[in-house]
Coordinates of C-alpha atoms in Angstrom, one line a residue:
M124 CA 90.8 102.6 76.6
S125 CA 88.7 99.4 75.8
H126 CA 85.4 100.0 77.3
P127 CA 84.9 95.8 77.2
L128 CA 87.8 95.5 78.7
V129 CA 87.2 97.7 81.4
A130 CA 84.0 96.4 81.1
A131 CA 85.8 92.5 82.4
V132 CA 87.6 94.5 85.2
W133 CA 84.4 95.6 86.2
E134 CA 83.1 92.5 86.5
Q135 CA 86.1 90.9 88.6
L136 CA 86.4 94.2 90.9
R137 CA 82.0 93.6 92.4
R138 CA 83.1 91.6 95.0
R139 CA 83.1 92.2 98.9
D140 CA 86.4 91.6 99.3
I141 CA 87.8 94.6 97.7
T142 CA 89.4 96.1 100.5
N143 CA 92.1 93.2 100.5
I144 CA 92.3 92.8 96.9
V145 CA 93.6 96.9 97.2
R146 CA 95.9 95.8 100.1
E147 CA 97.1 93.2 98.2
I148 CA 98.1 95.3 95.5
I149 CA 99.8 97.2 97.6
G150 CA 101.6 95.0 99.3
E151 CA 102.8 93.1 95.9
H152 CA 104.1 97.1 94.7
A153 CA 105.8 97.7 97.9
T154 CA 107.8 94.6 97.4
D155 CA 108.3 95.3 93.8
V156 CA 109.2 98.6 94.1
A157 CA 111.7 97.7 97.0
I158 CA 113.8 95.3 94.6
F159 CA 113.7 97.8 91.7
Q160 CA 115.4 100.4 94.3
A161 CA 117.9 97.7 95.0
E162 CA 118.8 97.1 91.4
D163 CA 118.9 99.7 88.8
A164 CA 116.1 102.2 89.5
S165 CA 116.7 104.1 86.0
D166 CA 115.4 101.4 83.8
V167 CA 112.6 102.7 81.9
A168 CA 110.9 99.6 81.4
K169 CA 110.8 98.7 84.9
I170 CA 109.0 101.7 85.9
E171 CA 106.5 101.1 83.0
H172 CA 106.1 97.7 84.6
L173 CA 105.5 99.5 88.3
M174 CA 103.2 101.4 87.0
H175 CA 100.7 98.8 86.4
A176 CA 99.4 98.5 89.8
V177 CA 98.9 102.6 89.5
F178 CA 96.8 102.0 86.7
W179 CA 95.2 98.9 88.2
I180 CA 94.8 101.5 91.7
K181 CA 93.2 104.3 89.5
A182 CA 90.9 101.5 87.8
I183 CA 89.4 100.8 91.3
F184 CA 88.5 104.4 92.2
D185 CA 87.0 105.1 88.7
L186 CA 84.9 102.3 89.6
Q187 CA 84.2 103.6 93.2
R188 CA 83.5 106.7 91.4
T189 CA 81.0 105.1 89.5
Y190 CA 78.8 103.7 92.6
L191 CA 79.0 106.8 94.3
Q192 CA 79.0 109.8 91.7
G193 CA 74.9 109.2 91.1
L194 CA 74.1 110.0 94.8
T195 CA 73.4 113.1 96.5
N196 CA 74.2 111.4 99.6
F197 CA 75.5 108.0 100.3
D198 CA 73.3 107.0 103.0
D199 CA 70.7 107.4 100.6
G200 CA 71.9 104.6 98.8
H201 CA 71.0 101.1 99.6
P202 CA 72.0 99.4 102.2
S203 CA 73.5 96.3 100.1
S204 CA 76.0 98.6 98.1
T205 CA 77.7 99.7 101.5
S206 CA 79.8 96.1 101.1
Y207 CA 81.2 96.8 97.9
L208 CA 82.5 100.2 98.8
L209 CA 86.0 101.1 100.5
P210 CA 86.6 102.8 103.5
S211 CA 87.5 106.0 103.5
E212 CA 90.8 105.2 105.7
V213 CA 91.7 103.0 102.7
I214 CA 91.7 105.1 100.1
F215 CA 93.3 107.7 102.2
S216 CA 96.5 105.4 102.9
T217 CA 96.2 104.3 99.0
L218 CA 97.0 107.9 98.1
M219 CA 99.5 108.1 100.9
Y220 CA 101.2 105.2 99.5
L221 CA 101.3 106.3 96.2
V222 CA 102.6 110.0 97.1
Q223 CA 105.3 107.9 98.9
V224 CA 105.9 105.9 95.5
K225 CA 106.5 109.2 93.6
P226 CA 110.2 109.7 94.4
K227 CA 111.3 106.6 94.2
L228 CA 110.0 106.0 90.7
F229 CA 110.8 109.6 89.8
P230 CA 113.1 111.4 92.1
C231 CA 113.3 114.7 92.0
S232 CA 116.7 115.2 92.4
K233 CA 117.4 114.5 88.4
P234 CA 114.8 114.4 85.4
P235 CA 113.2 111.8 84.5
A236 CA 113.6 110.5 81.1
P237 CA 111.2 112.4 78.5
E238 CA 109.0 109.1 77.6
L239 CA 108.9 108.4 81.5
V240 CA 107.2 112.6 82.0
K241 CA 103.8 111.1 81.4
Y242 CA 103.5 108.7 83.8
R243 CA 104.3 110.9 86.8
H244 CA 101.2 113.0 85.1
F245 CA 99.2 110.0 85.4
L246 CA 100.3 108.9 89.0
A247 CA 99.3 112.8 89.9
L248 CA 95.4 111.9 88.0
T249 CA 95.4 108.9 90.1
L250 CA 96.1 110.8 92.9
L251 CA 93.1 113.4 91.6
A252 CA 90.7 110.6 90.9
G253 CA 91.2 109.1 94.7
A254 CA 91.1 112.5 96.3
R255 CA 88.0 113.2 94.5
L256 CA 86.5 109.8 95.7
L257 CA 86.7 110.7 98.9
L258 CA 84.9 113.7 98.8
L259 CA 82.3 111.5 97.0
R260 CA 82.2 109.3 100.0
G261 CA 81.1 112.5 102.1
Q262 CA 83.1 111.1 105.1
S263 CA 84.9 113.5 107.5
I264 CA 88.8 113.2 108.2
R265 CA 90.8 114.4 110.7
H266 CA 92.3 117.9 109.7
E267 CA 95.6 116.3 110.7
M268 CA 95.4 113.4 107.8
K269 CA 94.5 116.1 105.4
F270 CA 97.1 118.5 106.0
N271 CA 99.9 115.3 106.3
L272 CA 98.6 114.4 102.7
E273 CA 98.9 118.1 101.3
R274 CA 102.6 118.0 103.4
A275 CA 103.7 114.7 101.4
I276 CA 102.2 116.0 97.9
R277 CA 104.2 119.0 98.0
K278 CA 107.5 117.3 99.0
A279 CA 107.2 114.4 96.7
W280 CA 106.5 116.9 93.4
Q281 CA 109.5 119.3 94.3
D282 CA 110.7 118.7 90.9
S283 CA 112.5 121.7 89.1
E284 CA 110.9 121.3 85.7
L285 CA 107.1 120.3 86.0
P286 CA 104.8 120.8 83.4
G287 CA 102.3 123.8 83.9
A288 CA 99.3 121.4 84.1
E289 CA 101.1 118.9 86.3
R290 CA 102.5 121.5 88.7
F291 CA 98.8 123.3 88.8
M292 CA 97.2 120.0 89.8
V293 CA 99.9 119.0 92.6
S294 CA 100.2 122.7 93.7
N295 CA 96.2 124.1 93.2
L296 CA 93.8 121.8 92.6
L297 CA 94.6 118.7 94.7
P298 CA 95.0 120.7 97.6
K299 CA 91.7 122.3 97.2
V300 CA 90.2 119.4 96.6
I301 CA 91.5 117.4 99.9
D302 CA 90.5 121.1 101.6
S303 CA 87.0 120.4 100.5
I304 CA 86.8 116.9 102.6
E305 CA 85.1 117.2 105.7
S306 CA 86.7 117.3 108.8
S307 CA 86.0 115.6 111.5
D308 CA 87.7 117.9 113.9
S309 CA 86.5 121.6 113.0
P310 CA 83.1 122.8 112.0
S311 CA 80.8 121.0 108.9
K312 CA 81.4 122.7 105.3
S313 CA 79.2 122.6 102.8
H314 CA 79.1 119.4 100.9
L315 CA 80.5 119.9 96.9
N316 CA 77.8 118.7 94.6
F317 CA 77.9 119.4 91.0
S318 CA 75.3 120.2 88.2
A319 CA 75.5 119.3 84.7
S320 CA 72.2 121.4 83.8
Q321 CA 74.8 124.4 83.6
G322 CA 76.1 124.0 79.9
S323 CA 79.9 122.9 80.1
N324 CA 80.8 126.3 77.5
S325 CA 80.1 128.4 81.1
K326 CA 82.4 125.6 83.3
F327 CA 84.8 126.5 80.4
T328 CA 84.6 130.0 80.9
A329 CA 85.0 129.2 84.8
M330 CA 87.8 128.0 84.5
E331 CA 90.1 130.9 83.3
P332 CA 93.1 131.7 85.3
K333 CA 91.0 135.0 86.2
N334 CA 88.3 132.9 87.8
T335 CA 89.4 132.3 91.4
D336 CA 87.4 129.5 91.8
Q337 CA 88.3 126.8 89.1
M338 CA 88.1 123.6 90.9
T339 CA 84.1 123.9 90.8
P340 CA 83.9 123.8 87.4
F341 CA 87.4 121.7 86.8
L342 CA 85.2 119.1 89.0
S343 CA 82.6 119.1 87.1
L344 CA 83.4 118.0 83.8
F345 CA 86.1 115.8 85.4
D346 CA 82.8 113.7 86.4
M347 CA 81.3 114.6 83.1
L348 CA 84.0 112.7 80.9
W349 CA 84.3 109.9 83.3
A350 CA 80.0 109.9 83.4
A351 CA 80.5 109.1 79.7
E352 CA 83.2 106.6 79.8
A353 CA 81.1 104.6 82.7
T354 CA 77.5 104.8 81.0
M355 CA 79.4 102.9 77.7
V356 CA 81.2 100.3 79.9
Q357 CA 78.1 99.2 81.9
S358 CA 76.3 99.4 78.1
H359 CA 79.3 96.0 77.1
I360 CA 78.3 94.7 81.0
D361 CA 74.6 94.7 80.3
R362 CA 75.3 92.8 76.5
R363 CA 77.6 90.6 78.0
R364 CA 75.1 89.4 80.6
M365 CA 72.0 89.3 78.3
S366 CA 73.9 87.4 75.7
Q367 CA 74.4 84.6 78.2
E368 CA 70.9 85.0 80.1
Q369 CA 67.9 82.8 78.2
G370 CA 64.9 84.4 77.7
H371 CA 65.9 87.9 77.2
S372 CA 63.4 89.8 75.1
L373 CA 64.4 91.3 71.9
V374 CA 63.1 95.1 73.1
A375 CA 65.3 95.0 76.3
A376 CA 68.6 93.7 73.7
L377 CA 67.4 96.8 71.3
D378 CA 67.3 99.0 74.6
V379 CA 70.9 98.7 75.6
D380 CA 72.2 99.1 72.1
D381 CA 70.0 102.7 72.5
I382 CA 71.9 103.4 75.3
F383 CA 75.3 102.9 74.4
D384 CA 74.4 104.5 70.7
H385 CA 73.3 107.6 72.5
A386 CA 76.6 107.3 75.1
R387 CA 78.7 107.3 72.7
E388 CA 77.6 110.3 71.2
N389 CA 77.1 112.2 73.9
K390 CA 80.7 111.3 75.0
L391 CA 82.3 112.2 71.6
K392 CA 80.4 115.7 71.6
L393 CA 81.7 116.8 75.2
A394 CA 85.3 115.5 74.2
K395 CA 85.0 117.6 70.9
T396 CA 84.0 120.7 73.0
V397 CA 86.6 120.2 75.9
L398 CA 89.4 119.4 73.0
A399 CA 88.0 122.5 71.3
A400 CA 88.6 124.5 74.2
F401 CA 91.7 123.0 74.6
N402 CA 92.8 123.5 71.6
D403 CA 92.1 128.1 72.0
E404 CA 93.3 128.1 75.4
F405 CA 97.4 127.5 75.5
T406 CA 97.8 128.7 79.1
A407 CA 94.7 127.2 81.3
P408 CA 96.2 124.1 82.8
P409 CA 93.1 122.6 83.9
L410 CA 91.5 122.4 79.9
Q411 CA 95.2 120.9 79.6
I412 CA 94.7 118.2 82.4
L413 CA 91.1 117.4 80.7
A414 CA 92.3 117.1 77.4
T415 CA 94.8 114.8 78.6
V416 CA 92.3 113.1 80.7
V417 CA 90.2 112.9 76.8
L418 CA 93.2 111.4 74.8
S419 CA 94.2 109.4 77.6
Q420 CA 91.3 106.9 77.7
N421 CA 90.1 107.4 73.7
A422 CA 89.3 104.3 72.8
E423 CA 88.9 105.3 69.3
A424 CA 91.6 105.2 66.6
H425 CA 91.8 108.9 65.9
P426 CA 91.2 111.3 68.2
P427 CA 87.8 112.8 68.4
L428 CA 89.0 116.4 66.8
Q429 CA 91.8 116.6 64.2
T430 CA 93.9 119.6 64.8
R431 CA 97.9 119.8 64.5
R432 CA 98.1 120.1 68.3
I433 CA 95.6 117.4 69.3
R434 CA 97.3 114.9 66.9
D435 CA 100.9 116.0 68.5
T436 CA 99.6 115.5 72.0
W437 CA 97.5 112.3 71.0
A438 CA 100.6 110.3 69.5
Q439 CA 102.6 111.9 72.9
L440 CA 99.7 109.5 74.8
S441 CA 100.3 106.8 72.2
R442 CA 102.8 104.7 75.2
I443 CA 100.0 105.0 77.8
R444 CA 97.2 103.7 76.5
E445 CA 99.2 100.8 75.3
V446 CA 100.6 100.6 78.8
C447 CA 96.8 101.1 80.3
E448 CA 95.3 98.3 77.6
A449 CA 98.4 95.3 78.9
S450 CA 98.1 96.7 82.7
L451 CA 94.2 95.8 82.7
S452 CA 94.5 93.1 81.0
H453 CA 97.1 92.1 83.5
L454 CA 94.5 93.0 86.3
V455 CA 91.7 90.5 84.9
R456 CA 94.6 88.0 85.0
W457 CA 95.4 89.0 88.1
L458 CA 92.2 88.8 89.9
I459 CA 90.7 85.6 88.2
N460 CA 93.9 84.1 89.2
R461 CA 93.0 85.5 92.8
R462 CA 89.9 84.0 93.2
V463 CA 91.2 80.3 92.2
Q464 CA 93.8 80.5 94.8
L465 CA 91.4 81.7 97.6
W466 CA 90.2 78.5 97.4
G467 CA 92.9 76.4 97.2
C468 CA 94.8 78.3 100.4
N469 CA 92.0 79.0 102.5
G470 CA 91.0 75.4 103.6
E471 CA 88.9 76.2 106.7
L472 CA 86.7 77.8 103.9
E473 CA 87.0 75.0 101.4
A474 CA 85.7 72.6 104.1
T475 CA 82.8 74.9 105.1
S476 CA 81.8 74.6 101.4
H477 CA 81.6 71.2 101.8
H478 CA 79.9 70.8 104.6
Y479 CA 77.2 73.3 103.4
Q480 CA 76.7 71.4 100.2
Q481 CA 76.8 67.7 102.3
N482 CA 74.1 69.2 104.9
L483 CA 71.7 70.5 101.6
T484 CA 72.1 67.1 100.0
E485 CA 71.4 65.1 103.0
W486 CA 68.2 67.8 103.4
L487 CA 67.1 67.6 99.7
Q488 CA 67.1 63.3 100.1
L489 CA 65.0 63.2 103.2
S490 CA 63.0 66.6 102.3
P491 CA 58.7 65.4 102.3
L492 CA 58.6 67.4 98.8
Q493 CA 60.7 64.8 96.6
E494 CA 58.2 62.4 94.5
A495 CA 57.7 59.2 96.2
N496 CA 59.7 55.7 95.4
P497 CA 58.5 52.6 95.5
S498 CA 62.1 51.1 96.3
N499 CA 62.5 53.1 99.6
R500 CA 63.1 51.3 102.6
Q501 CA 60.6 51.7 105.1
D502 CA 62.8 53.6 107.8
E503 CA 62.9 56.5 104.8
V504 CA 58.8 57.0 105.2
L505 CA 58.1 60.5 106.7
Y506 CA 55.2 61.4 109.0
V507 CA 54.0 65.1 109.9
V508 CA 54.1 64.7 113.8
D509 CA 51.4 66.7 115.4
C510 CA 53.9 69.3 117.0
P511 CA 53.6 72.9 116.0
A512 CA 56.6 73.0 113.8
G513 CA 54.7 70.7 111.7
H514 CA 58.9 68.9 111.9
S515 CA 58.8 65.9 109.6
V516 CA 60.9 63.0 110.8
P517 CA 61.9 59.3 109.9
R518 CA 59.5 56.2 111.2
S519 CA 62.7 54.3 113.5
L520 CA 62.5 57.5 115.8
L521 CA 59.0 57.6 116.0
E522 CA 59.2 54.1 117.0
E523 CA 61.4 54.9 119.4
R524 CA 59.2 58.2 121.6
M525 CA 55.7 56.6 121.1
D526 CA 54.1 54.8 123.1
K527 CA 52.4 50.8 122.1
N528 CA 49.1 52.1 121.2
A529 CA 51.0 55.6 119.1
C530 CA 52.9 52.5 117.3
E531 CA 49.9 50.4 116.8
V532 CA 48.4 53.4 114.7
C533 CA 51.2 53.9 112.2
Q534 CA 51.0 50.3 111.5
F535 CA 48.2 51.6 108.7
P536 CA 48.7 52.3 105.3
Q537 CA 48.4 55.9 105.6
D538 CA 50.8 58.8 104.0
A539 CA 50.4 61.1 107.3
V540 CA 50.1 59.9 110.8
S541 CA 48.7 62.8 113.2
V542 CA 50.7 61.6 117.1
L543 CA 51.7 63.2 119.7
V544 CA 55.3 62.6 120.3
P545 CA 56.1 62.3 124.6
S546 CA 58.3 65.1 125.5

């Protein structure tokens, strides 16, 4: 995962119409999936192309998690940030759509091609990111909706041969995360907050199979891994912004570089810790999931830790990394084209903008703050009228509204005349 590329995606996604963007992505993808099913529903290249939209949705979920992950309570956030957040119902409906996509791309009735197994795993990871986003959103959902989502996931992943990590994710982890979301029609549950104060090693110990609560330490590490990536992405955005602005100080630029280097160092330490635990624990599905997260989103030329098992997993995920890069580049182009097309298709919006620009130009031309021009026509000279608001009006209008005596007063070459205008 290229951090500059993700930074470009974030810059395009920070829009108030993010809900419409998600709906448009789903609408286009649903059409493509229908065409795919009508044609050859087993072409590997076509399935890879259809996975682009899943990578797009994952990128949106991750950005939304970035907005919320640093807040203990969403209501305490800045009011202006709410317009950039997806409503809970949109997140939920997107998850339901992704669950419906699974049997269309990866039917349970036949095993997928070996090169497609990782894409099915990534689809489950996208569901996990969305479910975590719902939990971070802190809004309640009806119990029936949660039950329907859990049931749909179980039905979609009835494959006879599922890798242990993927089976754990859809059968154990996802249902627990969904169940942790507060139900609007049942007594409130305590909101799950995860602190990084506890060492990562103790979190790995808590994810051993004998431990009954594997979700809490898993989500804590899941959030920590993404926080490290998000900090590096934000550093790229800050660098680009400062390079485009004039007058930024060298000290500020050095601070951004220091933050980036510090974030990269912390991310590398955390990644090595996760991979070291993964290398030792062959039977712990949560560690396998976290290792897949680390190795699939790593932008370096080599894995952070050099062991045979990790190198093999790194090689298996190489195609996922390539498709992720291609899909994010495609997303940037799609978002830019969408922004341009909005102006071309929305005549009402464009007309409003032109009307606003015209009124603004006229206001600036009539403003008394502009420098005096000797060539101005006499009718364009403005006078301050003795009214409560202190409006400035043209001389011609004054002559129409004022009596004879007031008009005679206006003949004097004064910059401003104080008169009473008859109502």
